[in-house]
Coordinates of C-alpha atoms in Angstrom, one line a residue:
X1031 CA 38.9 22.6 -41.5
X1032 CA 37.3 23.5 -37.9
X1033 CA 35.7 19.5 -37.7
X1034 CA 39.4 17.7 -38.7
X1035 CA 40.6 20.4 -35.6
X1036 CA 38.3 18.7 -33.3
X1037 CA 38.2 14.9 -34.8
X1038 CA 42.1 15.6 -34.3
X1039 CA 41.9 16.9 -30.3
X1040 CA 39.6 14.0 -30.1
X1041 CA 42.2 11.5 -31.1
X1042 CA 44.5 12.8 -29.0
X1043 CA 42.8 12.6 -25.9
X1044 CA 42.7 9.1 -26.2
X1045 CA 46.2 9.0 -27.1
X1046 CA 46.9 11.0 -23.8
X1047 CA 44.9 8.9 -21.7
X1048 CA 48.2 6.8 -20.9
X1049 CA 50.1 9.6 -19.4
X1050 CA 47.1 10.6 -16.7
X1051 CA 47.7 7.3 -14.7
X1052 CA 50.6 5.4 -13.0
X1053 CA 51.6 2.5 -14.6
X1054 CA 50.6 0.5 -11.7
X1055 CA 46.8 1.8 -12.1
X1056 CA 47.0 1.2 -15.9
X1057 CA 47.6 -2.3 -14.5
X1058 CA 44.6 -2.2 -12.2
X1059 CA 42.5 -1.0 -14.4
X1060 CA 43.8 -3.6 -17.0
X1061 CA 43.2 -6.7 -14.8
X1062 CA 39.6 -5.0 -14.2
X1063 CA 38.9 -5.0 -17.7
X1064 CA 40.0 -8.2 -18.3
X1065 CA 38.0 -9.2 -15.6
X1066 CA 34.4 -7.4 -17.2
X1067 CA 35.4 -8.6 -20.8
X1068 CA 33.6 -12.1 -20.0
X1069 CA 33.8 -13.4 -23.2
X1070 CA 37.4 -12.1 -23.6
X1071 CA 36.9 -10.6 -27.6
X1072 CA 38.8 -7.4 -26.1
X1073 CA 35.2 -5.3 -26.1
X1074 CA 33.0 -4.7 -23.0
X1075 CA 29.5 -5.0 -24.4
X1076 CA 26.0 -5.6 -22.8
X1077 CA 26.5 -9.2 -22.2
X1078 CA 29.6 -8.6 -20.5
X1079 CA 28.1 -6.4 -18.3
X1080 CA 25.3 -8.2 -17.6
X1081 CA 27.4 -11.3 -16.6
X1082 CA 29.9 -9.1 -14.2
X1083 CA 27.2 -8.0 -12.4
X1084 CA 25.4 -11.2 -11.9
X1085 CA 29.2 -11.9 -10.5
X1086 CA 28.5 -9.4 -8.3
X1087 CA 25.1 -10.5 -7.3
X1088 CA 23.7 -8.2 -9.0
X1089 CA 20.8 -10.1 -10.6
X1090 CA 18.0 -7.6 -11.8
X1091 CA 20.1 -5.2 -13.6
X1092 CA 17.8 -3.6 -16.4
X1093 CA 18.4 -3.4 -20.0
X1094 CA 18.2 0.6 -19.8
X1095 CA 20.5 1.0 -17.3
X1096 CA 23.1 -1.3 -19.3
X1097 CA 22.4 0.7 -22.4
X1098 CA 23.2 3.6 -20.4
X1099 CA 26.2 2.2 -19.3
X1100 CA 27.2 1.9 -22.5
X1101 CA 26.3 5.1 -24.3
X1102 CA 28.7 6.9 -22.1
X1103 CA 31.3 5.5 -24.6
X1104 CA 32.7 7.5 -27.7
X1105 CA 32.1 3.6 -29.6
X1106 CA 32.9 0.2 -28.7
X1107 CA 34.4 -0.1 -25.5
X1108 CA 37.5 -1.5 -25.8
X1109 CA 40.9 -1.0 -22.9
X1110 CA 41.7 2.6 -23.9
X1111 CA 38.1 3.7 -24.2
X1112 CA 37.8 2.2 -20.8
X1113 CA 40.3 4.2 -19.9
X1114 CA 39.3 7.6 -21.4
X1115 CA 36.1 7.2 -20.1
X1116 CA 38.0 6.7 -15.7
X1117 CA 40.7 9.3 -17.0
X1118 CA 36.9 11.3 -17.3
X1119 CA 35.4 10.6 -14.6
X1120 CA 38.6 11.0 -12.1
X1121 CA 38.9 14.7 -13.9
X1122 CA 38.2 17.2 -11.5
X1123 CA 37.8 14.9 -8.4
X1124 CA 39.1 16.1 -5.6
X1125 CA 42.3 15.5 -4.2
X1126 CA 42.5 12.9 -1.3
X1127 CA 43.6 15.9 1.4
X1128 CA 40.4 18.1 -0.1
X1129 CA 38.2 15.1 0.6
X1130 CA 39.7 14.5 3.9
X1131 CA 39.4 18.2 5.1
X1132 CA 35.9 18.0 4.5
X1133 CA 35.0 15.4 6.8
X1134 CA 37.9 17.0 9.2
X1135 CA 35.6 19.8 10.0
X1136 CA 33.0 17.2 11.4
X1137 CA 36.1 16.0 14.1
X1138 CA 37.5 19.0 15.8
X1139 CA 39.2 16.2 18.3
X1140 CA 40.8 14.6 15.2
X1141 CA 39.9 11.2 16.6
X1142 CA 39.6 10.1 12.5
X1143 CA 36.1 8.6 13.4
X1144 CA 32.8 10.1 13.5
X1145 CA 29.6 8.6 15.0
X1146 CA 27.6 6.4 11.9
X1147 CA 24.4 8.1 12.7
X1148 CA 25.9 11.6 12.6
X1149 CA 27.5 10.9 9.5
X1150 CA 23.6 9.5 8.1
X1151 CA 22.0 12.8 9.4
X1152 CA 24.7 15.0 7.3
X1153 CA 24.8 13.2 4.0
X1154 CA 20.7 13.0 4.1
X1155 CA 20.1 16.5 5.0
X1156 CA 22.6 18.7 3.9
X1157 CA 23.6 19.8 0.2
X1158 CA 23.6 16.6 -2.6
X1159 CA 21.5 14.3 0.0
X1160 CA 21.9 10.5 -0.1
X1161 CA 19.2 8.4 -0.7
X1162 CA 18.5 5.3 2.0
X1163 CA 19.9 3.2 -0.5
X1164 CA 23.0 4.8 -0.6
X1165 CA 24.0 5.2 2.9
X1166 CA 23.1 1.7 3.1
X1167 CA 25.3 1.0 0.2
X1168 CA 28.3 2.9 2.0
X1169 CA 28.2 1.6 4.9
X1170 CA 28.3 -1.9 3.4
X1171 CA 31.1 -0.9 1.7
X1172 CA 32.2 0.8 4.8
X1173 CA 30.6 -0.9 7.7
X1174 CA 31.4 1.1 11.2
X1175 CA 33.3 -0.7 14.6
X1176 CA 31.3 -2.2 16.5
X1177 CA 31.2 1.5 18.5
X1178 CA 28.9 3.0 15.5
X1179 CA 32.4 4.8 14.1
X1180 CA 33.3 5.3 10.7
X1181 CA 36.9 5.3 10.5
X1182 CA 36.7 8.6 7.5
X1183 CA 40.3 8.3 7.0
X1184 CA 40.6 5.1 6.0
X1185 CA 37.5 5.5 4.0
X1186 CA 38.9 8.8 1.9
X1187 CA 42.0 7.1 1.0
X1188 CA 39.8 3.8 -0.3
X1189 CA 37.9 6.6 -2.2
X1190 CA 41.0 8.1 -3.5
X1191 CA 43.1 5.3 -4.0
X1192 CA 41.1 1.9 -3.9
X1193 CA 42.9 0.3 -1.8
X1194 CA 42.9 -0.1 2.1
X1195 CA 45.4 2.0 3.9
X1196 CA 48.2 0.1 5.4
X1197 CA 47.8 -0.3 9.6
X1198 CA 50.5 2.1 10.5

Protein backbone atom coordinates (compact mmCIF):
# COMPACT_ATOMS: atom_id res chain seq x y z
CA UNK A 1 0.00 0.00 0.00
CA UNK A 2 2.97 2.42 1.14
CA UNK A 3 4.22 2.67 -3.01
CA UNK A 4 0.27 3.52 -4.33
CA UNK A 5 0.58 6.32 -1.11
CA UNK A 6 3.57 7.87 -2.75
CA UNK A 7 2.68 7.18 -6.70
CA UNK A 8 -0.62 9.00 -5.41
CA UNK A 9 1.26 12.24 -3.62
CA UNK A 10 3.21 12.12 -6.72
CA UNK A 11 0.21 12.65 -8.97
CA UNK A 12 -0.91 15.19 -7.12
CA UNK A 13 1.88 17.40 -7.11
CA UNK A 14 1.55 17.72 -10.59
CA UNK A 15 -1.97 18.28 -10.24
CA UNK A 16 -1.19 21.13 -7.83
CA UNK A 17 1.32 22.68 -9.82
CA UNK A 18 -1.48 25.08 -11.35
CA UNK A 19 -2.48 26.60 -8.08
CA UNK A 20 1.47 27.70 -7.17
CA UNK A 21 1.41 30.40 -10.03
CA UNK A 22 -0.66 33.32 -11.25
CA UNK A 23 -2.46 32.80 -14.22
CA UNK A 24 -0.52 35.43 -15.88
CA UNK A 25 2.84 33.44 -15.18
CA UNK A 26 1.10 30.17 -16.26
CA UNK A 27 0.85 32.26 -19.44
CA UNK A 28 4.51 33.15 -19.52
CA UNK A 29 5.64 30.19 -18.91
CA UNK A 30 3.23 28.76 -21.64
CA UNK A 31 4.44 31.14 -24.45
CA UNK A 32 8.03 29.93 -23.25
CA UNK A 33 7.26 26.54 -23.78
CA UNK A 34 5.74 27.00 -26.87
CA UNK A 35 8.62 28.84 -27.83
CA UNK A 36 11.42 25.75 -26.73
CA UNK A 37 8.96 23.03 -28.29
CA UNK A 38 10.63 23.78 -31.83
CA UNK A 39 9.00 21.12 -33.50
CA UNK A 40 5.66 21.93 -31.83
CA UNK A 41 4.70 17.84 -30.94
CA UNK A 42 3.84 19.28 -27.27
CA UNK A 43 7.22 17.56 -25.79
CA UNK A 44 10.56 19.47 -25.06
CA UNK A 45 13.17 16.91 -26.04
CA UNK A 46 16.96 17.11 -26.95
CA UNK A 47 16.42 18.53 -30.37
CA UNK A 48 14.40 21.09 -29.05
CA UNK A 49 16.78 22.18 -26.84
CA UNK A 50 19.49 22.04 -28.94
CA UNK A 51 17.75 24.33 -31.50
CA UNK A 52 16.57 27.03 -28.69
CA UNK A 53 19.79 27.47 -27.78
CA UNK A 54 21.40 27.77 -31.12
CA UNK A 55 18.42 30.65 -31.01
CA UNK A 56 20.16 31.89 -28.33
CA UNK A 57 23.64 31.74 -29.84
CA UNK A 58 24.38 29.22 -27.98
CA UNK A 59 26.20 27.02 -30.51
CA UNK A 60 28.54 24.35 -28.64
CA UNK A 61 26.10 23.15 -26.24
CA UNK A 62 27.15 19.48 -25.36
CA UNK A 63 25.17 16.36 -25.60
CA UNK A 64 25.78 15.76 -21.68
CA UNK A 65 24.70 18.78 -20.59
CA UNK A 66 21.33 18.40 -22.67
CA UNK A 67 20.94 14.91 -21.27
CA UNK A 68 21.24 16.57 -18.09
CA UNK A 69 18.85 18.98 -18.84
CA UNK A 70 16.61 16.52 -19.39
CA UNK A 71 16.92 13.89 -16.69
CA UNK A 72 15.83 16.52 -14.20
CA UNK A 73 12.27 15.47 -15.52
CA UNK A 74 9.98 12.81 -13.88
CA UNK A 75 9.44 11.60 -18.02
CA UNK A 76 8.80 13.34 -21.04
CA UNK A 77 8.61 16.83 -20.68
CA UNK A 78 5.57 18.08 -21.72
CA UNK A 79 3.70 21.88 -20.34
CA UNK A 80 2.88 20.58 -16.82
CA UNK A 81 6.16 18.78 -16.27
CA UNK A 82 7.65 21.98 -17.35
CA UNK A 83 5.84 23.45 -14.89
CA UNK A 84 6.47 20.99 -11.93
CA UNK A 85 9.94 21.09 -12.55
CA UNK A 86 9.90 25.88 -12.21
CA UNK A 87 7.12 25.26 -9.41
CA UNK A 88 10.57 23.19 -8.03
CA UNK A 89 13.02 25.16 -8.67
CA UNK A 90 11.15 28.58 -7.38
CA UNK A 91 10.45 26.36 -3.97
CA UNK A 92 12.18 27.85 -1.32
CA UNK A 93 13.62 30.91 -3.24
CA UNK A 94 13.61 33.74 -1.51
CA UNK A 95 11.25 36.35 -1.37
CA UNK A 96 12.04 39.53 -3.56
CA UNK A 97 12.37 41.83 -0.05
CA UNK A 98 14.79 38.85 1.47
CA UNK A 99 16.91 39.22 -1.78
CA UNK A 100 16.75 42.92 -1.69
CA UNK A 101 17.82 43.21 2.09
CA UNK A 102 20.78 41.32 1.31
CA UNK A 103 22.31 43.51 -1.05
CA UNK A 104 20.79 46.53 1.19
CA UNK A 105 23.35 45.86 3.75
CA UNK A 106 26.15 46.56 0.98
CA UNK A 107 24.32 50.46 0.60
CA UNK A 108 23.88 51.98 4.03
CA UNK A 109 23.15 55.40 1.91
CA UNK A 110 20.37 53.54 0.16
CA UNK A 111 21.46 55.05 -3.12
CA UNK A 112 19.99 51.41 -4.86
CA UNK A 113 23.39 51.23 -6.69
CA UNK A 114 26.63 49.77 -5.71
CA UNK A 115 29.93 50.14 -7.46
CA UNK A 116 30.33 47.02 -10.33
CA UNK A 117 33.74 46.17 -8.96
CA UNK A 118 32.62 46.03 -5.31
CA UNK A 119 29.92 43.98 -6.24
CA UNK A 120 32.73 41.43 -8.36
CA UNK A 121 35.04 41.40 -5.23
CA UNK A 122 31.89 40.18 -2.91
CA UNK A 123 30.34 37.54 -5.12
CA UNK A 124 34.11 36.08 -5.94
CA UNK A 125 35.25 36.07 -2.45
CA UNK A 126 32.70 35.58 -0.06
CA UNK A 127 30.40 32.40 0.62
CA UNK A 128 29.07 30.49 -2.80
CA UNK A 129 31.83 32.44 -5.11
CA UNK A 130 31.13 33.23 -8.75
CA UNK A 131 33.17 31.99 -11.24
CA UNK A 132 34.64 34.76 -14.09
CA UNK A 133 32.21 33.44 -16.28
CA UNK A 134 29.43 34.17 -14.21
CA UNK A 135 29.98 37.64 -13.19
CA UNK A 136 30.62 38.18 -16.77
CA UNK A 137 27.33 36.49 -17.52
CA UNK A 138 25.51 38.94 -15.00
CA UNK A 139 26.60 41.74 -15.88
CA UNK A 140 25.63 41.06 -19.46
CA UNK A 141 22.50 40.36 -18.32
CA UNK A 142 22.86 43.35 -16.11
CA UNK A 143 25.34 45.71 -17.54
CA UNK A 144 26.17 48.75 -14.99
CA UNK A 145 25.70 52.86 -16.08
CA UNK A 146 28.10 54.12 -17.53
CA UNK A 147 29.29 55.22 -13.71
CA UNK A 148 30.31 51.34 -12.94
CA UNK A 149 26.76 51.15 -10.87
CA UNK A 150 24.66 48.29 -10.67
CA UNK A 151 21.24 49.44 -10.18
CA UNK A 152 20.50 46.01 -7.39
CA UNK A 153 16.95 47.10 -7.25
CA UNK A 154 15.99 46.85 -10.49
CA UNK A 155 18.10 43.75 -10.76
CA UNK A 156 16.29 41.78 -7.66
CA UNK A 157 12.96 42.47 -9.00
CA UNK A 158 14.15 41.05 -12.66
CA UNK A 159 15.36 38.10 -10.54
CA UNK A 160 12.14 37.83 -8.76
CA UNK A 161 9.76 38.71 -11.27
CA UNK A 162 11.41 38.65 -14.90
CA UNK A 163 10.47 41.55 -15.90
CA UNK A 164 11.94 45.12 -15.70
CA UNK A 165 10.56 47.36 -13.10
CA UNK A 166 8.47 50.14 -14.36
CA UNK A 167 10.46 53.83 -14.17
CA UNK A 168 8.58 55.20 -11.38
Amino acid sequence: MAPKKAKKKSADSNSNVFSIFEQSQIQEFKEAFTIMDQNRDGFIDKNDLRDTFAALGRLNVKQEEIDEMLKEASGPVNFTIFLTMFGEKLKGADPEETILNAFKVFDPEGKGVLRKDFVTEMLTTQADRFTPEEMEQMFVAFPPDVAGNLDYKNLVHIITHGEEKDQE
